[in-house]
Short mmCIF file of C-alpha atoms and ligand atoms in Angstrom, two decimals:
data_model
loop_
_atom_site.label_atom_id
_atom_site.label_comp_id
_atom_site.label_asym_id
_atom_site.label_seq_id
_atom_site.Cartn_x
_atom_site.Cartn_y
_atom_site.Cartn_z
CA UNK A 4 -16.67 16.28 -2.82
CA UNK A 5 -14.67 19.21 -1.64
CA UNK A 6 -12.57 18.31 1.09
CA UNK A 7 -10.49 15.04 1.84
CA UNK A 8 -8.74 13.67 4.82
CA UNK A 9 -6.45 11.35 3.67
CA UNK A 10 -4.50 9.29 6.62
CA UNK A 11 -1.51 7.89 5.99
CA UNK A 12 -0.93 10.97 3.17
CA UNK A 13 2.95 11.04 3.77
CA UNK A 14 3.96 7.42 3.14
CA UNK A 15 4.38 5.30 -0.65
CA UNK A 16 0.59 4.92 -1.41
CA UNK A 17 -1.00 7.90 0.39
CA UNK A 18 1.58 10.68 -0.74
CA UNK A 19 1.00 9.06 -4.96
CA UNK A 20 -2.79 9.04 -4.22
CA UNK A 21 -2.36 12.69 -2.96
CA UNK A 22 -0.31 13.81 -5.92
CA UNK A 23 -3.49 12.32 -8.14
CA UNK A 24 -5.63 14.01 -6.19
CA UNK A 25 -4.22 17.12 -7.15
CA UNK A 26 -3.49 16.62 -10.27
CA UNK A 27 -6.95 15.34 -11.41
CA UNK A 28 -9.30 16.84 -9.05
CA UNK A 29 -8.97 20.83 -9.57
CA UNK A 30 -11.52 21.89 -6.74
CA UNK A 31 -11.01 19.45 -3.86
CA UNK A 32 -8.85 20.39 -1.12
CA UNK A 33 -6.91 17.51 0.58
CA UNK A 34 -5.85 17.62 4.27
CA UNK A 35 -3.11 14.60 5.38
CA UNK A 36 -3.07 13.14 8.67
CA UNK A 37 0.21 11.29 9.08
CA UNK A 38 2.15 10.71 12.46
CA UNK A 39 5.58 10.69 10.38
CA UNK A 40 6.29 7.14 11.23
CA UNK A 41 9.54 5.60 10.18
CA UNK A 42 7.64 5.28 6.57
CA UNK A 43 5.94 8.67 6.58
CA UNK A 44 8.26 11.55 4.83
CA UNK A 45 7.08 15.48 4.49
CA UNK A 46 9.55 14.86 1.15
CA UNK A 47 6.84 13.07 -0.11
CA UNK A 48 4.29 15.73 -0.65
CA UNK A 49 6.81 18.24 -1.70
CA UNK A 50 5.90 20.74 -4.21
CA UNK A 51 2.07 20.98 -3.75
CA UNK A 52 0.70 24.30 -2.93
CA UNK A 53 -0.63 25.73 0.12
CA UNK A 54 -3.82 26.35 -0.77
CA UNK A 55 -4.64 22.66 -2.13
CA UNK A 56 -3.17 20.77 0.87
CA UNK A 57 -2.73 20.82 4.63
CA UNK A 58 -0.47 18.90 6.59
CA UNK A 59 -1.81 17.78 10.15
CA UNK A 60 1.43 16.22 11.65
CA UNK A 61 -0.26 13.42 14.08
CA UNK A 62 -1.81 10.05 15.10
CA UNK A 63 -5.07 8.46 14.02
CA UNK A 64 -5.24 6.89 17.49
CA UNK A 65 -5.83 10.53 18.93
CA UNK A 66 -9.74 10.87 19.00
CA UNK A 67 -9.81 14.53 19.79
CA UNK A 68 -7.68 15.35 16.91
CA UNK A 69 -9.82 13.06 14.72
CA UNK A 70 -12.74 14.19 15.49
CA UNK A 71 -11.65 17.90 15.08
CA UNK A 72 -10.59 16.68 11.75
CA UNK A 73 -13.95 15.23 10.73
CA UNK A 74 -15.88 17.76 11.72
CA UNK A 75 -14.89 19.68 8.70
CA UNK A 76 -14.23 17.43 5.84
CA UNK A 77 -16.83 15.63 3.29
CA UNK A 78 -14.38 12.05 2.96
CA UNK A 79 -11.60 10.41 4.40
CA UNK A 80 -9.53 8.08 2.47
CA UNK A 81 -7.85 5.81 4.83
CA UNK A 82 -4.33 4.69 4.05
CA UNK A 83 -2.49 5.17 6.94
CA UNK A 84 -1.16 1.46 8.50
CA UNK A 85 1.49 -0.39 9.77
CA UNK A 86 2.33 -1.89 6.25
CA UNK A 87 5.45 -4.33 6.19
CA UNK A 88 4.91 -8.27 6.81
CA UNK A 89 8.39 -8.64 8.24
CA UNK A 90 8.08 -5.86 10.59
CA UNK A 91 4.86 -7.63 12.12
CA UNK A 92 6.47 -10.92 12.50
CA UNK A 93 9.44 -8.96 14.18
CA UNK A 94 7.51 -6.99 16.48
CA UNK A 95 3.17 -7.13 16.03
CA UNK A 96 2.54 -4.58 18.49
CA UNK A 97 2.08 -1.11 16.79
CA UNK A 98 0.28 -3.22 14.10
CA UNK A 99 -2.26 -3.76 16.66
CA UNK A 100 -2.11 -0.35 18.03
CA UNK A 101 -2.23 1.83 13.83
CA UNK A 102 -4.25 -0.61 12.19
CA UNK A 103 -7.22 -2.20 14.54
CA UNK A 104 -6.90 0.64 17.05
CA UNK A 105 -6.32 3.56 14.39
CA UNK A 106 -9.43 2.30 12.13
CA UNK A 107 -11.94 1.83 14.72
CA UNK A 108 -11.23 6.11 16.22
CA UNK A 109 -11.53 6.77 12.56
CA UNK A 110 -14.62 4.62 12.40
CA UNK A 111 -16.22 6.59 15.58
CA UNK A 112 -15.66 10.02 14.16
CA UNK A 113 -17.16 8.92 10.66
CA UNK A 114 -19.96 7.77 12.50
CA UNK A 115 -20.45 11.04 14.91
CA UNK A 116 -20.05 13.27 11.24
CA UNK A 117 -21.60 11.05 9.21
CA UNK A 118 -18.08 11.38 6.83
CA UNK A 119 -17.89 9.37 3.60
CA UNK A 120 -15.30 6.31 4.23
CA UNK A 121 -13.07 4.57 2.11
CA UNK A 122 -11.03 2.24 3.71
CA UNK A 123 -7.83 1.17 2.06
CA UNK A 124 -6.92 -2.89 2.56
CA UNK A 125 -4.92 -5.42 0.59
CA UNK A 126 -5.46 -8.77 -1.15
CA UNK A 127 -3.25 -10.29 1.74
CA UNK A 128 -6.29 -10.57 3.92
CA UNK A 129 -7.42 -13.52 1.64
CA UNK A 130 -4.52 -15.66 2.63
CA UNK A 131 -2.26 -16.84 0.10
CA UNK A 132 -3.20 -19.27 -3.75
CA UNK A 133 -0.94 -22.47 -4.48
CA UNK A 134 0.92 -21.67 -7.89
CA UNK A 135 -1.03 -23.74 -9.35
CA UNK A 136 -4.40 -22.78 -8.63
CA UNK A 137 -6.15 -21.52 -11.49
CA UNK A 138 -8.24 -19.43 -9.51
CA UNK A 139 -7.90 -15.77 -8.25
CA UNK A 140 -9.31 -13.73 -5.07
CA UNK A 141 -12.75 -12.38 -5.33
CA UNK A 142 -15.13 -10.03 -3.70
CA UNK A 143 -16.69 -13.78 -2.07
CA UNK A 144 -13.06 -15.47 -0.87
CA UNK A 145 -13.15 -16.33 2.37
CA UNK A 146 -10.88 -14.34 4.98
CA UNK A 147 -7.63 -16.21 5.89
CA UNK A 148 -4.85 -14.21 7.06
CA UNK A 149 -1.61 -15.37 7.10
CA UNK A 150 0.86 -12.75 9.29
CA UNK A 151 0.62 -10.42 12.16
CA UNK A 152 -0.12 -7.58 9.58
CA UNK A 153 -2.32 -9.38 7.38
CA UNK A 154 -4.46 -10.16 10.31
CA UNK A 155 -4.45 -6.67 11.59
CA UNK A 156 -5.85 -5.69 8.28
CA UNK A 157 -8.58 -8.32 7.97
CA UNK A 158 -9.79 -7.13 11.49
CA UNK A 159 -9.88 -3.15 10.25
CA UNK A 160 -12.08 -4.82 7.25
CA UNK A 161 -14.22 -6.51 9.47
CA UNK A 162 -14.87 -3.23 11.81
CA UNK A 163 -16.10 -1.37 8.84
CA UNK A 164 -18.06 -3.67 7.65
CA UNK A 165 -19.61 -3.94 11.65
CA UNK A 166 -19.92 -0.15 11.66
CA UNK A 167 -21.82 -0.30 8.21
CA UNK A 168 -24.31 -2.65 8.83
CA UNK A 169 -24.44 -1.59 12.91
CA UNK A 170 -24.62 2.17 12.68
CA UNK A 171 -25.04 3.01 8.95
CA UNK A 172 -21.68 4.29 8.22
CA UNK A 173 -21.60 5.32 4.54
CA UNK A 174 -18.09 3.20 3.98
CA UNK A 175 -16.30 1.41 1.27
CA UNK A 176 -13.51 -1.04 1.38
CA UNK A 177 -10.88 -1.35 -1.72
CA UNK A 178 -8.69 -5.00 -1.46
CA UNK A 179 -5.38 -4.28 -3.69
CA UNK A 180 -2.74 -6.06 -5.13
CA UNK A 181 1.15 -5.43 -4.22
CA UNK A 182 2.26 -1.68 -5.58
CA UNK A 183 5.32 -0.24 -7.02
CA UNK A 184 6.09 3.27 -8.01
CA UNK A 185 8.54 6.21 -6.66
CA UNK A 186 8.16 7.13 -3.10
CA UNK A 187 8.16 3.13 -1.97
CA UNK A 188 10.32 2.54 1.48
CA UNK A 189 13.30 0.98 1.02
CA UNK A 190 12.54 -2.09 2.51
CA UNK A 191 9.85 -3.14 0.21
CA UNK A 192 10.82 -5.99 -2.20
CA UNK A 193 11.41 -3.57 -5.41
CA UNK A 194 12.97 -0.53 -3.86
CA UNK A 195 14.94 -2.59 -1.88
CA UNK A 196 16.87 -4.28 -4.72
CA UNK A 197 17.41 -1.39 -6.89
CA UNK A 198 18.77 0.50 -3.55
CA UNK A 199 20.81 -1.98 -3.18
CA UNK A 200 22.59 -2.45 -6.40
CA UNK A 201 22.99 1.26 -6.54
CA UNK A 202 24.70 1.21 -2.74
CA UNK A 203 26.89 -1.62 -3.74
CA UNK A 204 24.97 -4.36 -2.35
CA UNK A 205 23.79 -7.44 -3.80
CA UNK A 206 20.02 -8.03 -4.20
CA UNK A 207 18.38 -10.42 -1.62
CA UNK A 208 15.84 -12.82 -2.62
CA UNK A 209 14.17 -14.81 0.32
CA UNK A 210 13.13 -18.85 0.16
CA UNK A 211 13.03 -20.53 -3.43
CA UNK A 212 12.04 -16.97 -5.18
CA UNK A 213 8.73 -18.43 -6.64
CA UNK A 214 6.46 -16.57 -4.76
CA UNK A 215 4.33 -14.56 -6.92
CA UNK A 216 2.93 -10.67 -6.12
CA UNK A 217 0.37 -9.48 -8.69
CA UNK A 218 1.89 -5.80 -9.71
CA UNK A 219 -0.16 -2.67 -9.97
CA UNK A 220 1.36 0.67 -10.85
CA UNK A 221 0.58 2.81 -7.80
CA UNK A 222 -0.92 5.51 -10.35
CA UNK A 223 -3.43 2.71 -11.07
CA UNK A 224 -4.34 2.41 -7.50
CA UNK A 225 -5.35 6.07 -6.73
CA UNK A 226 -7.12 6.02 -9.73
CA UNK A 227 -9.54 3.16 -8.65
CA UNK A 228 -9.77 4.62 -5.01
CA UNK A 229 -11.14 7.72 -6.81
CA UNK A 230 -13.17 5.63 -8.66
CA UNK A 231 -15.13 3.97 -5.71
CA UNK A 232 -14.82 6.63 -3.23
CA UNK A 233 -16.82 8.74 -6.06
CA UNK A 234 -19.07 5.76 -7.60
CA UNK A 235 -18.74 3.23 -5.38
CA UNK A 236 -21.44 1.68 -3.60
CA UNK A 237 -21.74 2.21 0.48
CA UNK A 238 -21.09 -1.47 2.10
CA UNK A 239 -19.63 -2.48 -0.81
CA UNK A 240 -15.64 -3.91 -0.82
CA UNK A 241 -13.93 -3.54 -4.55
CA UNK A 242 -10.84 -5.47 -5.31
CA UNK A 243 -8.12 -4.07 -7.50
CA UNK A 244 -5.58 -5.32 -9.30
CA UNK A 245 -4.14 -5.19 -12.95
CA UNK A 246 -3.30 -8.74 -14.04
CA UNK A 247 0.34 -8.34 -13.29
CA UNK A 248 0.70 -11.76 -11.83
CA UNK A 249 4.86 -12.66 -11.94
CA UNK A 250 7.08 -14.31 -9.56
CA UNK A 251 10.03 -12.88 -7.36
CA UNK A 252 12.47 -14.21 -9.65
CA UNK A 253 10.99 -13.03 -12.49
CA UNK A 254 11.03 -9.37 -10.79
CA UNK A 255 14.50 -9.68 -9.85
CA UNK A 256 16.13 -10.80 -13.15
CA UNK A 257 14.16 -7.78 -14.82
CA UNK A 258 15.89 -5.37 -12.20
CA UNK A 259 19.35 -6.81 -12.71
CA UNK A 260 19.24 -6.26 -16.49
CA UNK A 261 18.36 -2.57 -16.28
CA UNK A 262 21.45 -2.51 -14.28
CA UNK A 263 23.53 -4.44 -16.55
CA UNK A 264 23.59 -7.29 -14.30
CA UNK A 265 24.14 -10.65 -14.78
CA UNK A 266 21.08 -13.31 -13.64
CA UNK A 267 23.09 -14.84 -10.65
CA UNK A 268 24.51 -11.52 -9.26
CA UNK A 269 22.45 -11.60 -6.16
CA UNK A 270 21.97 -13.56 -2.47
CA UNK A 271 19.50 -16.01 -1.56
CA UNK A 272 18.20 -15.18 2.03
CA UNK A 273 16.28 -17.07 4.51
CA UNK A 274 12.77 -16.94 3.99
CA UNK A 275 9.88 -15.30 5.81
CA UNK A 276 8.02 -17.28 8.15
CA UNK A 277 4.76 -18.14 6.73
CA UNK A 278 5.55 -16.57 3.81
CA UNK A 279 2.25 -16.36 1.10
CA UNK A 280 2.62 -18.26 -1.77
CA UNK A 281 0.62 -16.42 -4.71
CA UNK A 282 -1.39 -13.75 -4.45
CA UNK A 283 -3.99 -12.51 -7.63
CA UNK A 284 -6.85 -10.58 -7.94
CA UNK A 285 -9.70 -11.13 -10.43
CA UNK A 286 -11.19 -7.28 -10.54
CA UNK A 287 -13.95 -7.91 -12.68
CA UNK A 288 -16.89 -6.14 -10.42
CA UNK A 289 -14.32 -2.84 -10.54
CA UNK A 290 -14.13 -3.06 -13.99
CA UNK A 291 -18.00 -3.87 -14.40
CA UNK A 292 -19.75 -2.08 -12.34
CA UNK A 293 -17.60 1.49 -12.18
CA UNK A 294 -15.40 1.32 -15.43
CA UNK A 295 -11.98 1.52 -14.21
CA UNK A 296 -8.98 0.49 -16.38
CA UNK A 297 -5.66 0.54 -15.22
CA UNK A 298 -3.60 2.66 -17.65
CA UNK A 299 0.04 1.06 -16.79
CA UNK A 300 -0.06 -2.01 -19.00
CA UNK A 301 3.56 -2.33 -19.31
CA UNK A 302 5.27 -3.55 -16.04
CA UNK A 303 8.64 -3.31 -17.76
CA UNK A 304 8.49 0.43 -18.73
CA UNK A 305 6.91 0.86 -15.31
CA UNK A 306 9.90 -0.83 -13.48
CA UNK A 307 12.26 0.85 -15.73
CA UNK A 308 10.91 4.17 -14.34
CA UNK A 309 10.99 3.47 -11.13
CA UNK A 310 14.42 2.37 -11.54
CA UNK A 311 15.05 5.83 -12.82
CA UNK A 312 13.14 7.19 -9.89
CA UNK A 313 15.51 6.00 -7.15
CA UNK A 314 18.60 6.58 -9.66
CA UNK A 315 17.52 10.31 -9.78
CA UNK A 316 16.26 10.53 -6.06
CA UNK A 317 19.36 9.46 -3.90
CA UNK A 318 19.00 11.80 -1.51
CA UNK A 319 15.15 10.41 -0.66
CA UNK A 320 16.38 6.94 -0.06
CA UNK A 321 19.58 7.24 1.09
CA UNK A 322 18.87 7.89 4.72
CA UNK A 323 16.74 4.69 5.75
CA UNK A 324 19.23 2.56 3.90
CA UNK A 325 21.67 1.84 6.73
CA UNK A 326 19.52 1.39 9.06
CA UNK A 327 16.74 -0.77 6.83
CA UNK A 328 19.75 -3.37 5.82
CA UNK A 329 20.87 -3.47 9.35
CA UNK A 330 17.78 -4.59 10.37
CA UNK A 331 17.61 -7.22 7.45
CA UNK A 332 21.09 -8.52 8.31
CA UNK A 333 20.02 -8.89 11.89
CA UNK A 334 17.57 -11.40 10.64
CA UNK A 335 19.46 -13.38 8.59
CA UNK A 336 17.88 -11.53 5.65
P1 NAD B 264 3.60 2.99 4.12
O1 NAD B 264 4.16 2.18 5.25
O2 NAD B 264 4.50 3.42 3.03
O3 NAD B 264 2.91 4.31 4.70
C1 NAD B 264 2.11 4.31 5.84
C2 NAD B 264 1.89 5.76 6.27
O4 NAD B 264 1.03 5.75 7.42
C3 NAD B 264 3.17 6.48 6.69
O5 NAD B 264 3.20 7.78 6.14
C4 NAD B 264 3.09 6.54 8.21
O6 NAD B 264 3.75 7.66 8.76
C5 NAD B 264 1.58 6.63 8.41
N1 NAD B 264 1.17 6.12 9.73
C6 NAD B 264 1.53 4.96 10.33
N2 NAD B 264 0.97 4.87 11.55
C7 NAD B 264 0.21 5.99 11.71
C8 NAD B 264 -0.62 6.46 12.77
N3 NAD B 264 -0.80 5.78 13.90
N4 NAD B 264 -1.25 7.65 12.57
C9 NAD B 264 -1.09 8.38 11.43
N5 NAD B 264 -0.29 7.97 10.43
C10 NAD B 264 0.34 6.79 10.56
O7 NAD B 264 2.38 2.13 3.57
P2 NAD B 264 1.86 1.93 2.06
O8 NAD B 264 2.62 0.83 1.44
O9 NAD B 264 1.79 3.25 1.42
O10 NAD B 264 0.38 1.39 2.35
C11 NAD B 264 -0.70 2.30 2.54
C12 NAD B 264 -1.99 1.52 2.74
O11 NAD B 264 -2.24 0.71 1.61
C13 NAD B 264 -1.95 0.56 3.94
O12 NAD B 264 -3.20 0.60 4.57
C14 NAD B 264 -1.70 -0.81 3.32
O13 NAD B 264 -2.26 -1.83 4.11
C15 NAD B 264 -2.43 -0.64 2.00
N6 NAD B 264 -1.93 -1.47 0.89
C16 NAD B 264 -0.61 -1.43 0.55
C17 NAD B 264 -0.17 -2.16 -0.57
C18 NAD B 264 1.28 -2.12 -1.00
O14 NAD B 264 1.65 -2.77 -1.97
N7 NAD B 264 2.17 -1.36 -0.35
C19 NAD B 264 -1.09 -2.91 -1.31
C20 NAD B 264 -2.44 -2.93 -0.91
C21 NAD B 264 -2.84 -2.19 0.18
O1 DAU B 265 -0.31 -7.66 -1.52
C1 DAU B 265 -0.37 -6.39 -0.97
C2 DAU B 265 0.74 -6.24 0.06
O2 DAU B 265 1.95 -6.09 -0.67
C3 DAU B 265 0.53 -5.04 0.98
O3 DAU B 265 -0.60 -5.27 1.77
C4 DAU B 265 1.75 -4.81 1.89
O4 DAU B 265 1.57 -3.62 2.63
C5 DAU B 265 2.98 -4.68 1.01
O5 DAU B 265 4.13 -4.55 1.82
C6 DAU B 265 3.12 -5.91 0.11
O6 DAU B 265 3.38 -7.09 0.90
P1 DAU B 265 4.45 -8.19 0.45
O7 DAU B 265 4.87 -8.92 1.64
O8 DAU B 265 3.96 -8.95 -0.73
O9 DAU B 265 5.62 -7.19 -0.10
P2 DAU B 265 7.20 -7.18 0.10
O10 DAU B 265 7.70 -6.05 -0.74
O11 DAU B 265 7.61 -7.21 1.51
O12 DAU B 265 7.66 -8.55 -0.58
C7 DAU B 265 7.28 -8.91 -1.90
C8 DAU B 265 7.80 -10.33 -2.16
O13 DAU B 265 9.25 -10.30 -2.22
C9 DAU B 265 7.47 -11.33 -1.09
O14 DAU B 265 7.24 -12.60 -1.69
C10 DAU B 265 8.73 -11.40 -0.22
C11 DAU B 265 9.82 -11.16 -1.23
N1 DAU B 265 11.07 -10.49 -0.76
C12 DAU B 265 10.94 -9.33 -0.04
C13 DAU B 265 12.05 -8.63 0.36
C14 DAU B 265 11.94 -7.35 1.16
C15 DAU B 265 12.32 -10.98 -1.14
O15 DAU B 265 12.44 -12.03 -1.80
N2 DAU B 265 13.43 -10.27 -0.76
C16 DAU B 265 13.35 -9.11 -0.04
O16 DAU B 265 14.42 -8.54 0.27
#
C-alpha cells in the first residue's frame, strides 16, 4: 500500500492513527479528508511533513470530491463520524447526514475504483451488557443500538457489509472499545474531567457512575486498524479492545488523585437518556487470526500521560472549553 485516504484525519482517533501511520509506515503517503467540524483541528496533524501528508479540507458527503479522491489512492481508512452520544440525543440530524449519508458516497467511490475499505465502527452498535453478565461482545452479537449515534453507526456497518456481498467491495469493518489518548475533544468523558479540574471546575459524573467503558489506548487502536487493513480478511468485521473493562467511578477517582484530589471533590449530574450499561469486547479472532497485541497494558501510566498531555497542551483545549460546558450546563449536565 502506498497511498491512504484517511477521513476523519483531523479529529482524536484519525489525527493518532495518522501520526502512526507516519511513524511506522516509511513509504506510504497519507492524504486526510476532514470537513473541520467542531471536533476536527489542523492542530492535530501539526508537525508532519509535506511530502508524507496532504490535507483536503472538505466533506465526505461531496461525491465529486470523493471520487476525485479515490481515483488516486490504493485504501481509505474511514474514521470520519459524528462521534458523541449526547450530541445525537440533542440534535440526531448531522448524525444522519456524516455517518449513513457520508459512508454510503464513500461506499460508491470504493466501488467505482475498486479502493481497499476499512471502515472504522464501535462496540456501541452491540447495545449495552448488564454488569453482571459474564459475557463480552463478539464478532456473532446481535446488533442492538441504543442512541441516535449508535444507530447511525450500526446502519454504516450494515451498508458495507450490503456493498460487500452486493457489488464485491474489498471492505473491512473494525468494532472498538471506548479510546483515550491526547488529542480527545473536550467533551469526552476523560478529557472532560481533567479540563475541568485544571479550569477550576469540578468533575461531572452522570447517573449512579457504574457504568463501565472498556479502555484502549488510542496507540493500540491504529495499530490494529493497520493490522486488518494490511492482513485482514475482505467481508470480514474484527473487534478490538484491550481488556480494560472499569467503571466511571473507578476512572474518575484515578483522575482526582493525579490531581491531588480528594474522592468526593466532584458533581453528580443527571444522567444520559438511555445511557449503556457495560460495554466489553472479547478480541480473540484479532488476536488469533492476525497477531495483534495491544502494547498499553497499564491504564494508569496511560491516564497519567494523558493527564500530562492536556496539562502541557492548554492552548489545544482551551478554546472549546467555554463553549463545551455551556452546552453541558444547558442540559443539566
Ligand atoms: P471525533 O469526533 O474526534 O472526530 C471526527 C472527525 O471527523 C473530525 O475531525 C471531524 O471534523 C470529521 N468529520 C465529521 N463530519 C465530517 C464530514 N461530513 N466530512 C468529513 N469529515 C468529517 O471522533 P473520534 O472519537 O476520533 O472517532 C473517530 C471514529 O472512530 C468514528 O467513526 C467513531 O465512531 C469511531 N470510534 C470512536 C471511539 C472512541 O472512543 N472515540 C471508539 C470506537 C470507534
Ligand atoms: O464505546 C465506543 C464509544 O466510546 C465511541 O463509539 C464513541 O464515539 C465515544 O464517544 C465513546 O462513547 P461513550 O458514550 O462511552 O463515551 P463518553 O466519553 O461520552 O462517556 C463515557 C462514559 O462516561 C459514559 O458512561 C458516560 C459517562 N460520562 C460522560 C461525560 C461526558 C460522565 O459520567 N460524565 C461526563 O461528563
Amino acid at each position: 500500500m502506498r497511498s491512504i485516504v484517511v477521513t476523519g484525519g483531523a479529529g482524536f482517533i484519525g489525527s493518532n492513527f495518522v501520526h502512526w501511520v507516519v511513524d511506522n509506515q516509511p513509504d506510504v503517503h497519507v492524504t486526510v479528508l476532514d470537513a473541520l467540524t467542531y471536533a476536527g483541528n489542523r492542530e492535530n496533524l501539526a508537525g508532519i511533513p509535506d511530502d508524507r501528508l496532504t490535507f483536503v479540507h472538505g466533506d465526505i458527503c461531496d461525491e465529486g470530491l470523493v471520487d476525485e479522491l479515490f481515483a488516486s489512492t490504493d485504501a481509505c481508512v474511514h474514521f470520519a463520524a459524528e462521534s458523541h452520544n449526547d450530541n445525537s440525543i440533542a440534535d440526531p440530524s448531522p448524525f444522519l447526514r456524516t455517518n449513513v449519508q457520508g459512508t454510503y458516497v464513500l461506499l460508491e467511490a470504493a466501488r467505482r475504483h475498486d479502493v481497499r475499505f476499512h471502515h472504522v465502527s464501535t462496540d456501541e452498535v452491540y447495545g449495552d451488557l448488564a454488569l453482571d453478565d459474564p459475557a463480552r461482545f463478539t464478532e456473532d452479537t446481535p446488533y442492538h443500538p441504543s442512541s441516535p449515534y449508535s444507530s447511525t453507526k450500526a446502519a454504516s456497518d450494515m451498508l458495507v457489509r450490503a456493498w460487500v456481498r452486493t457489488y464485491g467491495v474489498r471492505a473491512t469493518i473494525s468494532n472498538c472499545s471506548n479510546n483515550y489518548g491526547p488529542y480527545q475533544h473536550v467533551e469526552k468523558f476523560i478529557p472532560r474531567q481533567i479540563t475541568n479540574v485544571l479550569s477550576g471546575r469540578r468533575p461531572k459524573l452522570y447517573g449512579d457512575g457504574l457504568n463501565v467503558r472498556d479502555w484502549i489506548h488510542t496507540e493500540d487502536h491504529s495499530s490494529a486498524v493497520w493490522a486488518i487493513l494490511e492482513r485482514g480478511k475482505i467481508g470480514e468485521t474484527y473487534l478490538i479492545g484491550a481488556d480494560g473493562e472499569k467503571n466511571n467511578i473507578e476512572v474518575l477517582e484515578a483522575i482526582l488523585e493525579a490531581f491531588g484530589l480528594g474522592p468526593d471533590e466532584f458533581d453528580w449530574v443527571k444522567d444520559r437518556p438511555g445511557h449503556d450499561r457495560r460495554y466489553a469486547i472479547d478480541s480473540a479472532k484479532l488476536r488469533a487470526e492476525l497477531g495483534w497485541r495491544p502494547s498499553h497494558d497499564d491504564f494508569a501510566a496511560g491516564l497519567a500521560e494523558t493527564v500530562e498531555w492536556y496539562r502541557q497542551n492548554e492552548d489545544w483545549w482551551k478554546p472549546a472549553k467555554e463553549a463545551t460546558e455551556a452546552k453541558y450546563e444547558a442540559q443539566g449536565q
